[in-house]
CSV table of C-alpha atoms in Angstrom, one decimal:
chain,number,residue,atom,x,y,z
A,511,UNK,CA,98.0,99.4,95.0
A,512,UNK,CA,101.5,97.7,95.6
A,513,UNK,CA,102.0,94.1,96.4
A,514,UNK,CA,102.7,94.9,100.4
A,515,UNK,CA,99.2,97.0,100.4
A,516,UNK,CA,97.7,93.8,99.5
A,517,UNK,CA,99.2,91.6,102.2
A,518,UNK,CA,98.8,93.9,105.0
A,519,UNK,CA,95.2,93.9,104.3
A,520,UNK,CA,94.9,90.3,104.0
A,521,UNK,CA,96.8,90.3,107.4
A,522,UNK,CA,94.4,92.5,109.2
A,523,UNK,CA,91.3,90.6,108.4
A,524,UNK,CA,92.9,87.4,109.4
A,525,UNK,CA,91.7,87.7,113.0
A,526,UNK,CA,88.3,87.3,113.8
A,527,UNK,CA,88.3,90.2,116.2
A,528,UNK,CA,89.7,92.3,113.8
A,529,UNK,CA,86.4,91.4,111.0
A,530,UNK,CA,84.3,91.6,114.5
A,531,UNK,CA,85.3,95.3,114.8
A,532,UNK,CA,85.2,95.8,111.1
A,533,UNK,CA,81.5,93.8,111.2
A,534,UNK,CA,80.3,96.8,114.7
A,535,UNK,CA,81.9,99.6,112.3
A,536,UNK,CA,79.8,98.9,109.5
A,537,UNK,CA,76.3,99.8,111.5
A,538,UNK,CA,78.5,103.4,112.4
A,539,UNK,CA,81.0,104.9,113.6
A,540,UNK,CA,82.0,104.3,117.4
A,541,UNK,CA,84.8,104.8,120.3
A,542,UNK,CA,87.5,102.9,121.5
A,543,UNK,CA,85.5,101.9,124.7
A,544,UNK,CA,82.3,101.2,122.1
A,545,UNK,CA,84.5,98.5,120.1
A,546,UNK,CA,86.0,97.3,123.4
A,547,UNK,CA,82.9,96.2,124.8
A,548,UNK,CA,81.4,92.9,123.1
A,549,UNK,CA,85.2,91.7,123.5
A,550,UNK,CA,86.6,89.9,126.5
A,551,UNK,CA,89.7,91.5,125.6
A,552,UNK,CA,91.9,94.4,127.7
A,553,UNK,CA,91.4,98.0,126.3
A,554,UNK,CA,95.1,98.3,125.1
A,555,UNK,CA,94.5,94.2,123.3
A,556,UNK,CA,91.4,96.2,121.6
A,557,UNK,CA,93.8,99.4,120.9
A,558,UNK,CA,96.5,97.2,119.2
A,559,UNK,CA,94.0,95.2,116.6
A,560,UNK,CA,92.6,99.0,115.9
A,561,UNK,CA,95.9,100.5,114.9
A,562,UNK,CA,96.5,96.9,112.9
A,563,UNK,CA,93.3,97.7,111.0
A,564,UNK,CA,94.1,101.7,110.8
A,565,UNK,CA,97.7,101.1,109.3
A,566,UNK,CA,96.0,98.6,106.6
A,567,UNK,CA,93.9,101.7,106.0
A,568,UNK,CA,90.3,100.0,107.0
A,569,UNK,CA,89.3,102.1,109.9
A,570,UNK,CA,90.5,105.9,110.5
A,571,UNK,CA,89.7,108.2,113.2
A,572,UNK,CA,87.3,111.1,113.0
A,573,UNK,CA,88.8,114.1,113.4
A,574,UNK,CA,85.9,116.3,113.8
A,575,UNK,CA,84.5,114.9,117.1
A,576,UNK,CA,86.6,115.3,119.9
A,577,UNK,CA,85.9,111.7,121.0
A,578,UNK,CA,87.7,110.7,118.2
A,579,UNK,CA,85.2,107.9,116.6
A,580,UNK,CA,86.6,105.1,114.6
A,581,UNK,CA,84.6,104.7,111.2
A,582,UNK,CA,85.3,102.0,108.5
A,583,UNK,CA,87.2,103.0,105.1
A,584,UNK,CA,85.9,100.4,102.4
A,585,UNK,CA,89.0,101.4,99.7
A,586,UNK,CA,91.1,98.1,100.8
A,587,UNK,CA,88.3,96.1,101.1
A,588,UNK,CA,87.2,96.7,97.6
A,589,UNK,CA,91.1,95.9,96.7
A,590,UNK,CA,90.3,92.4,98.1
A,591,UNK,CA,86.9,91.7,96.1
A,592,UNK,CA,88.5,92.7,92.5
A,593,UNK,CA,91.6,90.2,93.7
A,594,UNK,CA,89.1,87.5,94.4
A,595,UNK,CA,86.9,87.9,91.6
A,596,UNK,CA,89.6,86.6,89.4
A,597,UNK,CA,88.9,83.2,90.8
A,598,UNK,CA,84.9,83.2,90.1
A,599,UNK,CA,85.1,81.2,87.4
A,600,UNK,CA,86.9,78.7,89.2
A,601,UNK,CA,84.4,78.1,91.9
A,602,UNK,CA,81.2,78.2,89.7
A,603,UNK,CA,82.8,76.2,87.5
A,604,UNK,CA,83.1,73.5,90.4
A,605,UNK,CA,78.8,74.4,90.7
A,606,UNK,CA,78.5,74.1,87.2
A,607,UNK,CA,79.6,70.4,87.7
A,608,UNK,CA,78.1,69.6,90.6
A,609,UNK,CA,75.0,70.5,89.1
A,610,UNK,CA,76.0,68.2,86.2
A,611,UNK,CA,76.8,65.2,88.4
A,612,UNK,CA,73.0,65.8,90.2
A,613,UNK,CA,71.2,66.4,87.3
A,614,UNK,CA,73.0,62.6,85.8
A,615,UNK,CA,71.9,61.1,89.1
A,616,UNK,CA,68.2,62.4,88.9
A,617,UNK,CA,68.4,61.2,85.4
A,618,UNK,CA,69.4,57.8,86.8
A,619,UNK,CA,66.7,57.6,89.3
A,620,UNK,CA,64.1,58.4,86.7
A,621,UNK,CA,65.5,55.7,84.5
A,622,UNK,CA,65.3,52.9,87.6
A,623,UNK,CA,61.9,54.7,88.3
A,624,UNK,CA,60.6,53.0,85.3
A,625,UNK,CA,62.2,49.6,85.1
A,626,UNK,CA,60.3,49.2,88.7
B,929,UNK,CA,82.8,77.5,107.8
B,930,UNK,CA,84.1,78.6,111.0
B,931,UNK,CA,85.9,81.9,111.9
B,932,UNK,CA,89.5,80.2,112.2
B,933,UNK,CA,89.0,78.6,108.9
B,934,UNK,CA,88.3,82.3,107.1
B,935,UNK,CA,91.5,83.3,109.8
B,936,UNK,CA,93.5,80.8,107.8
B,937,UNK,CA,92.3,82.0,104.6
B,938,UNK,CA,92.9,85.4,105.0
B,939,UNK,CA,96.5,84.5,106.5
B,940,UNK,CA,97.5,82.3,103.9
B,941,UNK,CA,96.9,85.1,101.3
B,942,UNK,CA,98.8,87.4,102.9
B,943,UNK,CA,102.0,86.9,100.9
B,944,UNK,CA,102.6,87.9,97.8
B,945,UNK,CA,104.7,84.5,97.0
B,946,UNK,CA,101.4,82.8,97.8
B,947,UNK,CA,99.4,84.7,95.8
B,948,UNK,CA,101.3,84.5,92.6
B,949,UNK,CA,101.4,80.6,93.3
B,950,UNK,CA,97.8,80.5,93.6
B,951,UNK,CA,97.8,82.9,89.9
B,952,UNK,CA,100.0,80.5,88.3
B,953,UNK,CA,98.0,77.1,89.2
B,954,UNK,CA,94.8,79.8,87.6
B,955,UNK,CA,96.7,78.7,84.5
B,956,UNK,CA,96.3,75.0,84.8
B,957,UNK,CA,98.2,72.1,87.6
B,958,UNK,CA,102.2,72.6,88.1
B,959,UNK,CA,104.7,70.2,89.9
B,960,UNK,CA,106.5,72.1,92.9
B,961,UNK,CA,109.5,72.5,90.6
B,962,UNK,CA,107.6,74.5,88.0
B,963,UNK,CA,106.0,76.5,90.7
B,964,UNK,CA,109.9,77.4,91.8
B,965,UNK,CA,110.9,78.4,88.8
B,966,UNK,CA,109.6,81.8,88.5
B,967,UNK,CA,110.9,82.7,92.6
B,968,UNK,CA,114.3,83.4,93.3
B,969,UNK,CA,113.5,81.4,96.4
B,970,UNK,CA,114.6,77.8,97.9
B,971,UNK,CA,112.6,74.9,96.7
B,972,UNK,CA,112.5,74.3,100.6
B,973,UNK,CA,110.9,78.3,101.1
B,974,UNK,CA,108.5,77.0,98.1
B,975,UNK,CA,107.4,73.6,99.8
B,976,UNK,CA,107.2,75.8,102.8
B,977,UNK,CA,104.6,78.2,101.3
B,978,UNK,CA,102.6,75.4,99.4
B,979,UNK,CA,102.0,73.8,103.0
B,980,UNK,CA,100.0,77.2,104.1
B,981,UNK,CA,98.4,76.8,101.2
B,982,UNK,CA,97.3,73.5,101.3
B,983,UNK,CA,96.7,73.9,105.0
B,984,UNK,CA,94.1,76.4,104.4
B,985,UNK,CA,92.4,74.6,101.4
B,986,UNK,CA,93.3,76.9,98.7
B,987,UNK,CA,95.9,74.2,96.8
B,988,UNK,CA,95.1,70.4,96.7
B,989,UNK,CA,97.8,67.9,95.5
B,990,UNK,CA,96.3,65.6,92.7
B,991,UNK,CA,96.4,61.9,93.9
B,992,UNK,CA,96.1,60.8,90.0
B,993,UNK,CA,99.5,61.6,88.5
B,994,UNK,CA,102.9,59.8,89.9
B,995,UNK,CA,104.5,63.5,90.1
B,996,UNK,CA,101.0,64.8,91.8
B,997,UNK,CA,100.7,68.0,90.5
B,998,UNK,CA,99.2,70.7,93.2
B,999,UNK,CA,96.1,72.1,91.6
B,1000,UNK,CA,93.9,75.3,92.9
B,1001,UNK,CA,90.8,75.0,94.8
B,1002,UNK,CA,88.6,77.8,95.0
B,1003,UNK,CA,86.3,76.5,97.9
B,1004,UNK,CA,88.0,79.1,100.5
B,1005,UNK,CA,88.3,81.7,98.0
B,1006,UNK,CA,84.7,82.0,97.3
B,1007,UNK,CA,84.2,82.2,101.3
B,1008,UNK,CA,86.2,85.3,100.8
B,1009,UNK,CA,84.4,86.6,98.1
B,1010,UNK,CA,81.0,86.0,100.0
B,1011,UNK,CA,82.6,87.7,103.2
B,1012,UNK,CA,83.8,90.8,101.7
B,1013,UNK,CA,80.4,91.1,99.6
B,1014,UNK,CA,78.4,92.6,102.8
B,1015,UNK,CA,80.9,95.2,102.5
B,1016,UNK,CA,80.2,96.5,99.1
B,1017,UNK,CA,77.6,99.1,99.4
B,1018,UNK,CA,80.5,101.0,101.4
B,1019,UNK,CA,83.0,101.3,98.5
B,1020,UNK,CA,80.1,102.3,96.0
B,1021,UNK,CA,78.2,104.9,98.6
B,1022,UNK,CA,82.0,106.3,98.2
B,1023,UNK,CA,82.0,106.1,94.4
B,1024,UNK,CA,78.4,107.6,94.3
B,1025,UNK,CA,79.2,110.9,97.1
B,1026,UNK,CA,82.5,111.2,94.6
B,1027,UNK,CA,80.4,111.3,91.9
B,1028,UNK,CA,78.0,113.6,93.5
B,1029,UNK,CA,80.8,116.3,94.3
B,1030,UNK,CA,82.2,116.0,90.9
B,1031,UNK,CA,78.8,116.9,90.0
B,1032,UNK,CA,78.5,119.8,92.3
B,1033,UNK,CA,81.4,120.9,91.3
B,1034,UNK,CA,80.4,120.9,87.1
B,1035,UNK,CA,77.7,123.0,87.9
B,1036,UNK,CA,79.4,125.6,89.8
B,1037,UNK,CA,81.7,125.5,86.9
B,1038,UNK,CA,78.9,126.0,84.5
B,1039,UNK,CA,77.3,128.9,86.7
B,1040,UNK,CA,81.0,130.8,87.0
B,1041,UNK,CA,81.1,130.5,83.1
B,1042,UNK,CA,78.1,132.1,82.4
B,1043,UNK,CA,78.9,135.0,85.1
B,1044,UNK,CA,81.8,135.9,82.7
């Protein structure tokens, strides 16, 4: 996976139609006019975000029904969770010491607790 | 977290500048010089990127040093992580039908060995 892969995934799933389609896609596959519908969007609006999301390789089109149904391809997805998971330590670190700080304040109240 | 604040998100790391910025503060906080260095980019293209950053919530810069340092923060990042999680169990049903075909496959090697 290049560099460029990368970024055009990130650049699809920065629209939240785009994740909405992705979101419809993951109960099944579905048509053009299927996707279209919850949107408030024109057909060929919906048609442009769907070949955005087909050249980052996270939807493809069937090829064995004649109604063509879009279906979701996880393989960039997963690309995106191993990037991020590079940077889990990072946010449970920040947990780890906000549990520290609440656990020092609880000790605090416990300590004023019995000087009442 | 709202749906143009995960927008940002995504957008900001659609760049592989970005990214590498975001990797190098991983290591510990950097001046905007020392995040330069490595780019054969303008310290203007650099500021530039470091605003998206900041903008979307990914890069803080630190209020306690005269040269404030820009430091990572992972708060947006683990938004990411949590959205793409819900996604999982299609990248590993296509790991386990994989594995099932490769399996298939083994035992029709095994059966065509023991026809010879």
């Amino acid at each position: 996976m290049t560099d460029d892969r990368l970024s055009a995934t990130f650049a699809a799933l920065a629209d939240p139609t785009r994740r909405a389609i992705l979101a419809r896609l993951s109960t099944g596959e579905a048509s053009v006019n299927e996707l279209a519908e919850p949107f408030e969007i024109s057909l060929p609006a919906v048609s442009k975000h769907l070949k955005v999301l087909e050249r980052a390789g996270l939807i493809a089109r069937s090829r064995e029904a004649q109604w063509r149904p879009c279906i979701l391809q996880a393989g960039p997805l997963k690309d995106i969770a191993n990037w991020v998971e590079q940077y889990r330590r990072f946010w449970e670190q920040s947990f780890d010491r906000l549990d520290e700080y609440l656990k020092e304040l609880q000790g605090k109240d416990k300590k004023n607790g019995r000087r009442k």
